Short mmCIF file of C-alpha atoms in Angstrom, two decimals:
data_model
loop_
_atom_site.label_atom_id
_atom_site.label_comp_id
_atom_site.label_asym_id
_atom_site.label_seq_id
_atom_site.Cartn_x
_atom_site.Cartn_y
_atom_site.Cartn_z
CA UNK A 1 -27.52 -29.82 38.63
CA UNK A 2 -24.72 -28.72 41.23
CA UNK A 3 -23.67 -24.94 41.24
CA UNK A 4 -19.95 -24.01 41.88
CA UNK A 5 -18.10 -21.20 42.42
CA UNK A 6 -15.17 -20.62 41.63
CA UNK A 7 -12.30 -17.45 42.04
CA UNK A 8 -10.26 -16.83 39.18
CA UNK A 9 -7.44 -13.97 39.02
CA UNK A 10 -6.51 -12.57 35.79
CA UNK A 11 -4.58 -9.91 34.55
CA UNK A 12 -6.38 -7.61 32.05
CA UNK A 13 -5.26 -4.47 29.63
CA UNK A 14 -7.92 -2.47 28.39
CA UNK A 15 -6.82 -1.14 25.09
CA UNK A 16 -8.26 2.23 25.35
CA UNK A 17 -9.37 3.96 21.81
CA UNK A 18 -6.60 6.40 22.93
CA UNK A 19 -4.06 3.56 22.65
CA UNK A 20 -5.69 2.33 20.03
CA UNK A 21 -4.85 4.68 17.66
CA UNK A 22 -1.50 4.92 19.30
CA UNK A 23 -1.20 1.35 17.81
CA UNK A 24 -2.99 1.93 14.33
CA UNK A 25 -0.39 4.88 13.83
CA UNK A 26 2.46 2.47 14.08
CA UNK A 27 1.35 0.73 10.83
CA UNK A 28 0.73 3.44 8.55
CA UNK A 29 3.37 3.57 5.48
CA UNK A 30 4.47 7.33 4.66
CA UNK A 31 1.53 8.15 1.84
CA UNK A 32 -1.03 6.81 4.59
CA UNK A 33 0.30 9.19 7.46
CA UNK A 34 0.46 12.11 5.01
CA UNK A 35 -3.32 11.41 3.81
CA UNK A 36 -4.34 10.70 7.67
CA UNK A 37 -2.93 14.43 9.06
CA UNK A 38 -4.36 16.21 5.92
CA UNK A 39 -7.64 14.57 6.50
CA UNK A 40 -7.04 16.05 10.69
CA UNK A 41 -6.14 19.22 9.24
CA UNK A 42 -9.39 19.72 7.38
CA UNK A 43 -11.56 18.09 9.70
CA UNK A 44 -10.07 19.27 13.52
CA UNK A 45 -9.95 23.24 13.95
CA UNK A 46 -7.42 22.88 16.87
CA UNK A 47 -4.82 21.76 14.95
CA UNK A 48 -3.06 23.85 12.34
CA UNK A 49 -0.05 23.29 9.88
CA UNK A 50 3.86 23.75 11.64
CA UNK A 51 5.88 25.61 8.94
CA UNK A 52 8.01 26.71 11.35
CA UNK A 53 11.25 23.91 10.81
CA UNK A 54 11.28 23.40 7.24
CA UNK A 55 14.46 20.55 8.21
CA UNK A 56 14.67 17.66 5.79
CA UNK A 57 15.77 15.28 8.26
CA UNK A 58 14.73 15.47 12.02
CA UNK A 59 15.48 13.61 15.42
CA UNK A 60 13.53 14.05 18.49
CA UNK A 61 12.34 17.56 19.13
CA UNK A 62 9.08 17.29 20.89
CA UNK A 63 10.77 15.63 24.43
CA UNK A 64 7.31 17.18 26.42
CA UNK A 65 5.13 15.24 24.10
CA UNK A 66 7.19 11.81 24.32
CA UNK A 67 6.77 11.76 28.30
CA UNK A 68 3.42 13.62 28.32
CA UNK A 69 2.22 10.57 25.94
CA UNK A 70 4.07 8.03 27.73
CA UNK A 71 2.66 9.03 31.01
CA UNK A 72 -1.02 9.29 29.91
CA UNK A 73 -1.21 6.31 27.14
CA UNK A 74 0.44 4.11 29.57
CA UNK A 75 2.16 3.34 26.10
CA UNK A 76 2.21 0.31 24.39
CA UNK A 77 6.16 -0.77 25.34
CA UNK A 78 5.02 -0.91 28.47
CA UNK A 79 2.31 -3.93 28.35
CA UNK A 80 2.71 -7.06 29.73
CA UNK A 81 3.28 -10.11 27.85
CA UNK A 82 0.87 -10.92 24.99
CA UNK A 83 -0.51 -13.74 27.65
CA UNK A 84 -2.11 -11.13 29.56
CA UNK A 85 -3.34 -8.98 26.60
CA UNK A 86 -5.48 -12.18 25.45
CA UNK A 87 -7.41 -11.64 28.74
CA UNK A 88 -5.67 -14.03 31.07
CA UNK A 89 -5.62 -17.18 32.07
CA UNK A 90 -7.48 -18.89 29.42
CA UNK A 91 -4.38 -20.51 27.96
CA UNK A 92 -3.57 -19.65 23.89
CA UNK A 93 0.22 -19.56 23.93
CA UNK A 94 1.61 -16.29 22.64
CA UNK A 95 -1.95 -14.61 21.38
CA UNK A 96 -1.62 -10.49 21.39
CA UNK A 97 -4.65 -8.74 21.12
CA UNK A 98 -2.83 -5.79 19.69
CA UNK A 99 -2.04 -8.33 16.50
CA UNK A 100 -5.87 -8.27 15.87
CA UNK A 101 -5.57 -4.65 14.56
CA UNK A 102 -5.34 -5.38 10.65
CA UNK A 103 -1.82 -4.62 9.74
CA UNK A 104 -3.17 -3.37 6.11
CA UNK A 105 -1.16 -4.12 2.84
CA UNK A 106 1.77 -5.88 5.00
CA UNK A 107 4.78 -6.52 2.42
CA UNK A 108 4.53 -10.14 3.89
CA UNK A 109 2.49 -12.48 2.18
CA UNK A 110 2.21 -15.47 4.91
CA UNK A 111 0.41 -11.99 7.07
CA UNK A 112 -1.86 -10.97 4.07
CA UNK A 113 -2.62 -14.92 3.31
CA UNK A 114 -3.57 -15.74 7.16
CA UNK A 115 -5.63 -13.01 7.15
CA UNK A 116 -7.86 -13.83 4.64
CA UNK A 117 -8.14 -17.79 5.75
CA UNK A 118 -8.94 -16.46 9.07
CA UNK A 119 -12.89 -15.72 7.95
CA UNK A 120 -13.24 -19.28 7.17
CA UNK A 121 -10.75 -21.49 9.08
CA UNK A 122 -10.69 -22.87 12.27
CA UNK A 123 -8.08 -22.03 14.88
CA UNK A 124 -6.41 -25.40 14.90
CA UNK A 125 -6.43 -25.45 10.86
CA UNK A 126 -5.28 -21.85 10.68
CA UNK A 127 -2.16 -23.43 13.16
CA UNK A 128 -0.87 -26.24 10.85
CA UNK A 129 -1.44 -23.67 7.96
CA UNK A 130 1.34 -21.05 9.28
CA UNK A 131 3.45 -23.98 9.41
CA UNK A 132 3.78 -24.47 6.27
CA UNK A 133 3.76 -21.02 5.35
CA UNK A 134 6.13 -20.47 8.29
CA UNK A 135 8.67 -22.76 5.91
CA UNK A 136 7.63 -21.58 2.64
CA UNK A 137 10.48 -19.16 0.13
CA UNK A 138 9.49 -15.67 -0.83
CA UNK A 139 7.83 -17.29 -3.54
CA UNK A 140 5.67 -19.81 -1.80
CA UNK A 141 7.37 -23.09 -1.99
CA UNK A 142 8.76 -25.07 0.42
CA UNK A 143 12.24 -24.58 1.39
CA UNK A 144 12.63 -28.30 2.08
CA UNK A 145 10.95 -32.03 0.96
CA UNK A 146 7.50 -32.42 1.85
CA UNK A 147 7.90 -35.89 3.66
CA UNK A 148 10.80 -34.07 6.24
CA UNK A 149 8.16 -30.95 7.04
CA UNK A 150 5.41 -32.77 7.35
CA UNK A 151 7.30 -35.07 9.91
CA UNK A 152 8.95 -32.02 11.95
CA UNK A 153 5.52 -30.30 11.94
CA UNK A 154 3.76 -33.59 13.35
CA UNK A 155 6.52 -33.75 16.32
CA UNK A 156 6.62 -29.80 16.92
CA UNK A 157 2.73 -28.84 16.45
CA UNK A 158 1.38 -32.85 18.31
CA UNK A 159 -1.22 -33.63 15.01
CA UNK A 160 -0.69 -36.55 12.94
CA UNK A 161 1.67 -35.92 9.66
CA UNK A 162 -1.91 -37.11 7.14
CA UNK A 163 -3.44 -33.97 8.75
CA UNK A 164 -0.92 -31.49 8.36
CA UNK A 165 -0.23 -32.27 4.38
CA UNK A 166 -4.15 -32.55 4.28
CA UNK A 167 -3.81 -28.85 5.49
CA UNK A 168 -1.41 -28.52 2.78
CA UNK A 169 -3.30 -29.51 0.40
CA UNK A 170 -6.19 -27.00 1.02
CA UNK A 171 -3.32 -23.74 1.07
CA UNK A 172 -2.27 -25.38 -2.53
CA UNK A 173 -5.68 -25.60 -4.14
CA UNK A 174 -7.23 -22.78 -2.22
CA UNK A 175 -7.66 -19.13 -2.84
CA UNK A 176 -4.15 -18.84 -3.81
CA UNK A 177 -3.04 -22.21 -5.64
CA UNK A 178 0.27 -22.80 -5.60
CA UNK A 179 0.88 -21.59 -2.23
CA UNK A 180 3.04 -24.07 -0.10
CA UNK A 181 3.78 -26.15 -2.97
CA UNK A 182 7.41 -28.49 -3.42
CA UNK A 183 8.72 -26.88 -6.75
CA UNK A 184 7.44 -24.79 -9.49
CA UNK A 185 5.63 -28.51 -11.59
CA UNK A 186 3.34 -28.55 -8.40
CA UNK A 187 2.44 -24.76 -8.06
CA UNK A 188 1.82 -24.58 -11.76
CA UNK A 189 -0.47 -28.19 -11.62
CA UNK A 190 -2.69 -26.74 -8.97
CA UNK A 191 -2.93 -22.91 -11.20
CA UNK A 192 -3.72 -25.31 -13.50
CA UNK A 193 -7.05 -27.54 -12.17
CA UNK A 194 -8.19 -23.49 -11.94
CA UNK A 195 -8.83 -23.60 -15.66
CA UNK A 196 -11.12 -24.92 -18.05
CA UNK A 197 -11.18 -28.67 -17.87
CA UNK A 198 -10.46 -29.63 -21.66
CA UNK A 199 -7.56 -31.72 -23.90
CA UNK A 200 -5.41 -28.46 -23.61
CA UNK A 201 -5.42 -28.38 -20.10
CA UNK A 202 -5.06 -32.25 -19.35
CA UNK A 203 -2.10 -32.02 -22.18
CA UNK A 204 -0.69 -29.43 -20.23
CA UNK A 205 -0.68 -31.22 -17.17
CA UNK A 206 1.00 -34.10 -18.78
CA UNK A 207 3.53 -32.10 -19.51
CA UNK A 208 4.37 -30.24 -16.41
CA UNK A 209 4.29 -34.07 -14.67
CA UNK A 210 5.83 -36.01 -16.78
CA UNK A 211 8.11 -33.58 -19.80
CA UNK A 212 8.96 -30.78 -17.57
CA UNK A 213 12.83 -30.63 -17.87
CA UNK A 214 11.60 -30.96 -21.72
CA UNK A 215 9.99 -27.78 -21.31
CA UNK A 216 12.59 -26.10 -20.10
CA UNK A 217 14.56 -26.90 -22.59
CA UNK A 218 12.01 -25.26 -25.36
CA UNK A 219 11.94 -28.26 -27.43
CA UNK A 220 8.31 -28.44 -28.73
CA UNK A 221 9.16 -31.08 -31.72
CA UNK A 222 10.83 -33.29 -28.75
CA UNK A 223 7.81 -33.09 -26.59
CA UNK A 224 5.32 -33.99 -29.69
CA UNK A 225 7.01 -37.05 -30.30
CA UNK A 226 7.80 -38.40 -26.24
CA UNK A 227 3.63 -37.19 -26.08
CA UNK A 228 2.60 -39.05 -29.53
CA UNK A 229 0.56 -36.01 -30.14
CA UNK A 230 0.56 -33.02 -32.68
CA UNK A 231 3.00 -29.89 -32.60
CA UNK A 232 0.28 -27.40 -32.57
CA UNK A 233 -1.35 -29.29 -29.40
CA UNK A 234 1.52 -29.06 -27.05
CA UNK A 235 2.13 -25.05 -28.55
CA UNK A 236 -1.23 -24.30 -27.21
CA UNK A 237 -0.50 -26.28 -24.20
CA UNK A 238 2.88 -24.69 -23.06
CA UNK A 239 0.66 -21.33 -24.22
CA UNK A 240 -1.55 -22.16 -21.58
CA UNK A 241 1.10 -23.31 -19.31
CA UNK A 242 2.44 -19.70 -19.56
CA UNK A 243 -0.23 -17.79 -19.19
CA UNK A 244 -0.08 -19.44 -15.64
CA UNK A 245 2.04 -17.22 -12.58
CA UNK A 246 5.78 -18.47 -12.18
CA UNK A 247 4.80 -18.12 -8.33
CA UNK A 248 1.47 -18.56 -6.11
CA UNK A 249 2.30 -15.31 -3.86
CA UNK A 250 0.05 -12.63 -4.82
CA UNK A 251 1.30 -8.59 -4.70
CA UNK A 252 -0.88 -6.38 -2.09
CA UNK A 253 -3.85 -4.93 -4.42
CA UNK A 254 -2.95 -1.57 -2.93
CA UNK A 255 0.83 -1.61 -3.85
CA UNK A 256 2.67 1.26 -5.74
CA UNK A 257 5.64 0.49 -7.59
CA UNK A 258 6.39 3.63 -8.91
CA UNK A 259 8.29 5.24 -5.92
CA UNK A 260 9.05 5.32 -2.47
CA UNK A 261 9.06 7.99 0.33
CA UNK A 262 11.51 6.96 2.74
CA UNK A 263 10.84 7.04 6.49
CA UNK A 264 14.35 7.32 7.89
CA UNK A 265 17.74 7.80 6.18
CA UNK A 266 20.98 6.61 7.99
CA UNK A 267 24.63 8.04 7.09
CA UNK A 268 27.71 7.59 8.15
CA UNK A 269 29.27 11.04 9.86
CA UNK A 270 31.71 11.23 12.14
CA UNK A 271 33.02 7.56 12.19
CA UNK A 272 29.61 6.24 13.46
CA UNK A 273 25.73 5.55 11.38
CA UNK A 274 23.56 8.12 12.24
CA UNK A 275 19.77 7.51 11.86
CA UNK A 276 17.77 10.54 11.39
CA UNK A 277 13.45 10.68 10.42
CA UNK A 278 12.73 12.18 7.19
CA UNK A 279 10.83 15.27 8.15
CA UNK A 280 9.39 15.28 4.69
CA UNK A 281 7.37 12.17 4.66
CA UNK A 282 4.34 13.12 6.23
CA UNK A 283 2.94 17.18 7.23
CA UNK A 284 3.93 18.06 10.35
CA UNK A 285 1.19 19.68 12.31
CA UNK A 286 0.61 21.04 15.65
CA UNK A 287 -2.25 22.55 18.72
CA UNK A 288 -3.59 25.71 17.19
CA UNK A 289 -2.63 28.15 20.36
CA UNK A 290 -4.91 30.97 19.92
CA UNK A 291 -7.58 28.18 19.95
CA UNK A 292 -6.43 26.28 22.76
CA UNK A 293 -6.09 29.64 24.68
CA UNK A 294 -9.29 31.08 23.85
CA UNK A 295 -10.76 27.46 25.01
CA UNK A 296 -9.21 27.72 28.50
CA UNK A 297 -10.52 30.89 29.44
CA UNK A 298 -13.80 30.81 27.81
CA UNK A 299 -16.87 30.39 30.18
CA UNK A 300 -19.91 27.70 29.97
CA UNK A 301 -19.77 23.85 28.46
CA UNK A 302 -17.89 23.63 25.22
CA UNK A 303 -17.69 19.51 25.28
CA UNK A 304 -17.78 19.65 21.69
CA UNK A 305 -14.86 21.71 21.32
CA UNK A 306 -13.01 20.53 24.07
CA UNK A 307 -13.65 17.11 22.87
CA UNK A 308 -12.27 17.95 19.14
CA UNK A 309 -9.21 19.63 21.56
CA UNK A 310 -8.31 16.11 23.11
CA UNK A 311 -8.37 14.56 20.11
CA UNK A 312 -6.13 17.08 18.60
CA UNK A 313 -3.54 16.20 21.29
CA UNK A 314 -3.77 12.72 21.59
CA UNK A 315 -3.05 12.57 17.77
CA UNK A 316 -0.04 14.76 18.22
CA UNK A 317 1.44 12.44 21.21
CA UNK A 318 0.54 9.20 18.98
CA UNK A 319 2.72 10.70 16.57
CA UNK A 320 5.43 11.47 18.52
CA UNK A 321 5.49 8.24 20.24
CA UNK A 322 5.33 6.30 16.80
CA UNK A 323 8.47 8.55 15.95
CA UNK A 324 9.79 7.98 18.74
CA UNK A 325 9.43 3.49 18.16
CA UNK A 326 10.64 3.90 14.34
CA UNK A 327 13.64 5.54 15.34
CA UNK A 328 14.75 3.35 18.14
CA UNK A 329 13.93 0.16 16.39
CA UNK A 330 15.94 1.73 12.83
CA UNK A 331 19.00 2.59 15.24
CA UNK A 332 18.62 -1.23 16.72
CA UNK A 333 18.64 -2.33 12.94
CA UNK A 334 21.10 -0.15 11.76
CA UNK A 335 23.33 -1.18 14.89
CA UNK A 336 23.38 -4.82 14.04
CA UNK A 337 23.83 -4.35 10.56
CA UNK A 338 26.86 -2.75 10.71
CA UNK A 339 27.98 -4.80 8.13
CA UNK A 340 25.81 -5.05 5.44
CA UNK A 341 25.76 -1.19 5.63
CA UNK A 342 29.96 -1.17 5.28
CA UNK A 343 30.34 -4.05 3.01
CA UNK A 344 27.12 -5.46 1.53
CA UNK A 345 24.61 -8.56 1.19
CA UNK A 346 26.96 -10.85 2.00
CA UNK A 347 27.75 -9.54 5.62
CA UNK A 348 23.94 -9.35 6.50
CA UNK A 349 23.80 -10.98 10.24
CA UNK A 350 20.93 -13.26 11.42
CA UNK A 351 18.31 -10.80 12.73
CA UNK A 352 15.39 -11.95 14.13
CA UNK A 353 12.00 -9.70 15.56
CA UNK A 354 12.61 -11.11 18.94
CA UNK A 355 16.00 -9.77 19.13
CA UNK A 356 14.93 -6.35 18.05
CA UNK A 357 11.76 -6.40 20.37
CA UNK A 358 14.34 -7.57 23.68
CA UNK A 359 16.72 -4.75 22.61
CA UNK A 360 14.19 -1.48 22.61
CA UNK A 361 11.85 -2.99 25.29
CA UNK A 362 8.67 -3.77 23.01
CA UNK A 363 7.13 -6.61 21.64
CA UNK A 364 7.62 -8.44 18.56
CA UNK A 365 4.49 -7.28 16.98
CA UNK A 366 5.09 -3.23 17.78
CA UNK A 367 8.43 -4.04 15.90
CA UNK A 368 6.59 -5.87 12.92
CA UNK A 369 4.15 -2.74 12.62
CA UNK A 370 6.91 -0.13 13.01
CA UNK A 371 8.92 -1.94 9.87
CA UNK A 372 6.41 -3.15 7.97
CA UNK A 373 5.85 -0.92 5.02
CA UNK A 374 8.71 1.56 5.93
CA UNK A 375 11.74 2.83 4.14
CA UNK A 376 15.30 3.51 4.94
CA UNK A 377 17.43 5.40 2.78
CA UNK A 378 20.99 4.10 3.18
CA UNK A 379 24.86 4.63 0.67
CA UNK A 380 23.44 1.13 -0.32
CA UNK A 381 19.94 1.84 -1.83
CA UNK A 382 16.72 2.51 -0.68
CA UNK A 383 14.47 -0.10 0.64
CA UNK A 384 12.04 -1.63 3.07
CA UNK A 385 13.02 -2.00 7.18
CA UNK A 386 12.40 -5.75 7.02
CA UNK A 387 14.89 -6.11 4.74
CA UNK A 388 17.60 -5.95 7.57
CA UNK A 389 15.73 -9.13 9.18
CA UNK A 390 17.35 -12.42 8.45
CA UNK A 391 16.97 -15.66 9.04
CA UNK A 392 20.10 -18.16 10.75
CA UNK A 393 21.11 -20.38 8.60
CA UNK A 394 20.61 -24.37 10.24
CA UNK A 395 23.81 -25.36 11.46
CA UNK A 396 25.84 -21.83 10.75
CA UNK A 397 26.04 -18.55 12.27
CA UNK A 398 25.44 -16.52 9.06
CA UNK A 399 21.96 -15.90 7.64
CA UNK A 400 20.48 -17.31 4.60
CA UNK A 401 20.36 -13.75 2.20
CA UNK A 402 24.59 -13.89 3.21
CA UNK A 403 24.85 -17.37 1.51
CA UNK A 404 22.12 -16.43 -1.24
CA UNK A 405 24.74 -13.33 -1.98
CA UNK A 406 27.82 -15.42 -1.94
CA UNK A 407 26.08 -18.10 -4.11
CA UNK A 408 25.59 -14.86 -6.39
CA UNK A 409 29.43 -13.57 -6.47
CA UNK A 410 30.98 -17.08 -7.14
CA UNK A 411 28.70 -17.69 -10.04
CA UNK A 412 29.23 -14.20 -11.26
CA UNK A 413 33.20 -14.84 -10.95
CA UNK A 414 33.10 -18.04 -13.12
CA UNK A 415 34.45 -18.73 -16.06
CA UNK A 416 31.63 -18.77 -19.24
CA UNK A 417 33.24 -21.91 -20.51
CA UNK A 418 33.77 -23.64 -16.96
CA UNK A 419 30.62 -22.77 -15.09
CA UNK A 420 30.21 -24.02 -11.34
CA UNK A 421 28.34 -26.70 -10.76
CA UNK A 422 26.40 -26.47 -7.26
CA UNK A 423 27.85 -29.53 -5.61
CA UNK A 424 31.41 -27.36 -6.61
CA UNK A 425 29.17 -24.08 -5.20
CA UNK A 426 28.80 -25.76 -1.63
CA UNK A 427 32.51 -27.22 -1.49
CA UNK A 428 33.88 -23.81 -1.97
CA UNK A 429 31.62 -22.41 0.83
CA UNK A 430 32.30 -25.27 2.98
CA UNK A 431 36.02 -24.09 3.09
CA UNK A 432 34.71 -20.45 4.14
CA UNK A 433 33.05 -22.50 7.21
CA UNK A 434 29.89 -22.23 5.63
CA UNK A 435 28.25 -25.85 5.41
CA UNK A 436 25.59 -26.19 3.18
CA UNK A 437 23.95 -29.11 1.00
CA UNK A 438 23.68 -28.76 -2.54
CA UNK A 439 20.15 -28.72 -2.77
CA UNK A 440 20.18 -25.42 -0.73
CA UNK A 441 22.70 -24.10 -3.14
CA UNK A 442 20.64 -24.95 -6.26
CA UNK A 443 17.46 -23.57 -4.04
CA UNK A 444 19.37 -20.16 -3.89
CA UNK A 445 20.19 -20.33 -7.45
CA UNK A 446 16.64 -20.92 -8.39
CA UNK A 447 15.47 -17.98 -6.21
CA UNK A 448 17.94 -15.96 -7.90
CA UNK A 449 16.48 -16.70 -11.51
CA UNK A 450 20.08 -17.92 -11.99
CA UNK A 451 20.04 -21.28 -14.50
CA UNK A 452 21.99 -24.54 -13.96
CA UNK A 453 25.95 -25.22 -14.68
CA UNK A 454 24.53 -27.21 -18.04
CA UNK A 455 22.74 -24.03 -19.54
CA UNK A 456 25.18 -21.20 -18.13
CA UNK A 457 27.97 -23.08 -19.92
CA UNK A 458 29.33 -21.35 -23.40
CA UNK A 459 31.12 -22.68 -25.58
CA UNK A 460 35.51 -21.60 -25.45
CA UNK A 461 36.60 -19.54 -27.71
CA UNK A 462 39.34 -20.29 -30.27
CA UNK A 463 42.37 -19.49 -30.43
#
């Protein structure tokens, strides 16, 4: 056996528990950062309620503790690519170690999905699985034919196209069935294989393969006959058929429906959007002094005490520098879209995390902590950060939601006996300079719960 040696040179970040929970701070929604500083409250003696500004809305005040923090936390805008954070020169692309911390009830079901495949896959698998979940709607289907993806993930991701729908087929009949199907008959086929195998179930299937548009249409005595088989049997069957989910994404378990605090709230004063944090979201605390005083003078070890005393301030710093992130990456948001704030959905701009990352100095997975799970409160509604995301359109320069919103206004604008068909849809876009096929129309349609041209139209009405 023949020993080498070799010299290597890396560049390394040790993620200190300091920054650590610098980073775990960035993640937590309003409700979680009131429940954490309660819980620091009761448990840290050096730290003690600040009643003292009782202001709804609040900017920056604490300037000492924004440089103090930056200074000693080396903070976390200032690492160095997510190359180095993997540990160097071992190759792995764009791997951040910060993106191991669990981002915990993420509003994004591709994140909550890929976690939970990540006990049991492989790397590589795990890889052609975000592809497909990479090009998967809101509600888990593909947002184009199976043969096209399959062939632009082979050339992009070098792995053979049989291997990458073989991947595909585990995300549809996995944990979550129905996830990365082609249309709604193929997520409700693989819900379906979940059940009991008996003649309801196989009857059912027939149906959604063969009868679907028949189902649609609600006409059971129609689907008896084409099936040669007995009323009754295909009721039960399109029973069981609804019992089924209309889509394969599944809500966070620890999701709350029933209201939102909001973390910022933007107007418009003075001719210019102003972003301000909501200084009722979350207790604001601060160092108790008589405690910190009576620490500094007092003679003999205290570690304990002095130890509870760091703790107290590195809390207060990771506060002010997640603050300090959530506002800069709101006024960033806010900033680019201008117009969705002034005239609605359809002027939403393509937005993507790598723009807003390049523009406050951070990386892309600070800025997908920092929005995840956060509300703004805007003249338009109130609603989640990553709502102001959007993806480019192929081939245009407006984003997808924009077209999904215009798609919305012309079929709310058309007559009731002379509705749009979506081939009509994507001509009267094209003439706005926005070129789209007629599937994508009828796509956008379909995620809008919107029906076709045939079953909007009703009948004129005499004269």
């Amino acid at each position: 056996m023949k020993h080498t040696v070799r010299a290597q040179l890396a560049q390394t970040v040790n993620l200190t528990p300091q920054l650590l929970q610098s980073i775990r701070l960035l993640q937590l929604t309003a409700p979680q950062l009131e429940m954490e500083l309660r819980q620091a409250l009761e448990r840290n003696p050096m730290l003690e309620p600040d009643d003292a500004d009782e202001i709804g809305e609040t900017g920056l005040e604490h300037e000492a503790e924004l440089e103090a923090a930056a200074l000693e936390a080396a903070a976390f805008d200032e690492l160095p690519d997510a190359v180095y954070l993997s540990g160097g020169a071992t190759g792995g692309g764009d791997d951040d170690a910060c993106a191991r911390i669990a981002e915990t009830g993420s509003s994004d079901y591709r994140l909550r999905l890929l976690q939970e495949l990540a006990f049991a896959w492989n790397e590589r698998d795990l890889r052609l699985a975000q592809w497909w979940l990479d090009h998967s709607d809101e509600r888990g289907f593909l947002e184009r034919p199976t043969a096209a993806l399959a062939a632009d993930g082979a050339l992009a991701l070098d792995v053979d196209a049989t291997e990458l729908e073989a991947v595909r087929q585990r995300l549809l009949h996995g944990d979550w069935p129905g996830v990365a199907a082609a249309g709604a008959a193929e997520c409700l086929l693989a819900q379906l294989l979940k059940t009991p195998d008996d003649a309801t179930r196989t009857l059912a299937a027939r149906i959604l393969d063969e009868r679907i548009d028949a189902l649609a249409a609600h006409d059971h005595a129609a689907l008896a006959a084409a099936l040669k088989v007995d009323t009754a049997q295909v009721e039960c069957a399109i029973a069981l058929i609804l019992s089924l989910r209309p889509s394969a994404v599944e809500e966070p378990a620890e999701a709350d429906l029933g209201h939102v605090i909001p973390d910022v709230s933007v107007r418009f004063l003075g001719g210019a959007w102003r972003v301000a944090l909501n200084g009722r979201a979350a207790p604001r605390i601060r160092l108790a002094a008589h405690c910190e005083q009576a620490l500094a003078g007092a003679p003999g070890e205290h570690g304990v005490l002095r130890g509870l005393l760091d703790e107290a301030r590195w809390l207060i710093r990771g506060i002010a520098m997640r603050n300090d992130t959530l506002l800069r990456t709101t006024q960033v948001l806010v900033e680019r879209q201008r117009g969705f704030l002034e005239r609605g959905e359809e002027a939403i701009a393509p937005l993507t995390l790598r723009e807003v990352a390049d523009a406050i100095g951070m990386h892309e997975s600070t800025v997908s902590r920092i929005t995840s799970g956060k509300y703004i409160q805007t003249p338009r509604g109130t609603f989640e950060l990553k709502r102001l995301f959007a993806v480019r359109l192929d081939g245009a320069e407006v984003s997808g939601a924009a077209v999904k919103a215009m798609v919305k206004r012309l079929i709310d604008a058309e007559p009731g006996h002379a509705p749009l068909a979506d081939d009509v849809i994507a001509g009267l876009l094209a003439r706005r300079g926005v070129r789209i096929a007629r599937r994508t129309v009828a796509k956008y349609r379909d995620q809008l719960s919107i029906p076709s041209a045939r079953l909007r139209c009703k009948p004129a009405l005499a004269a």
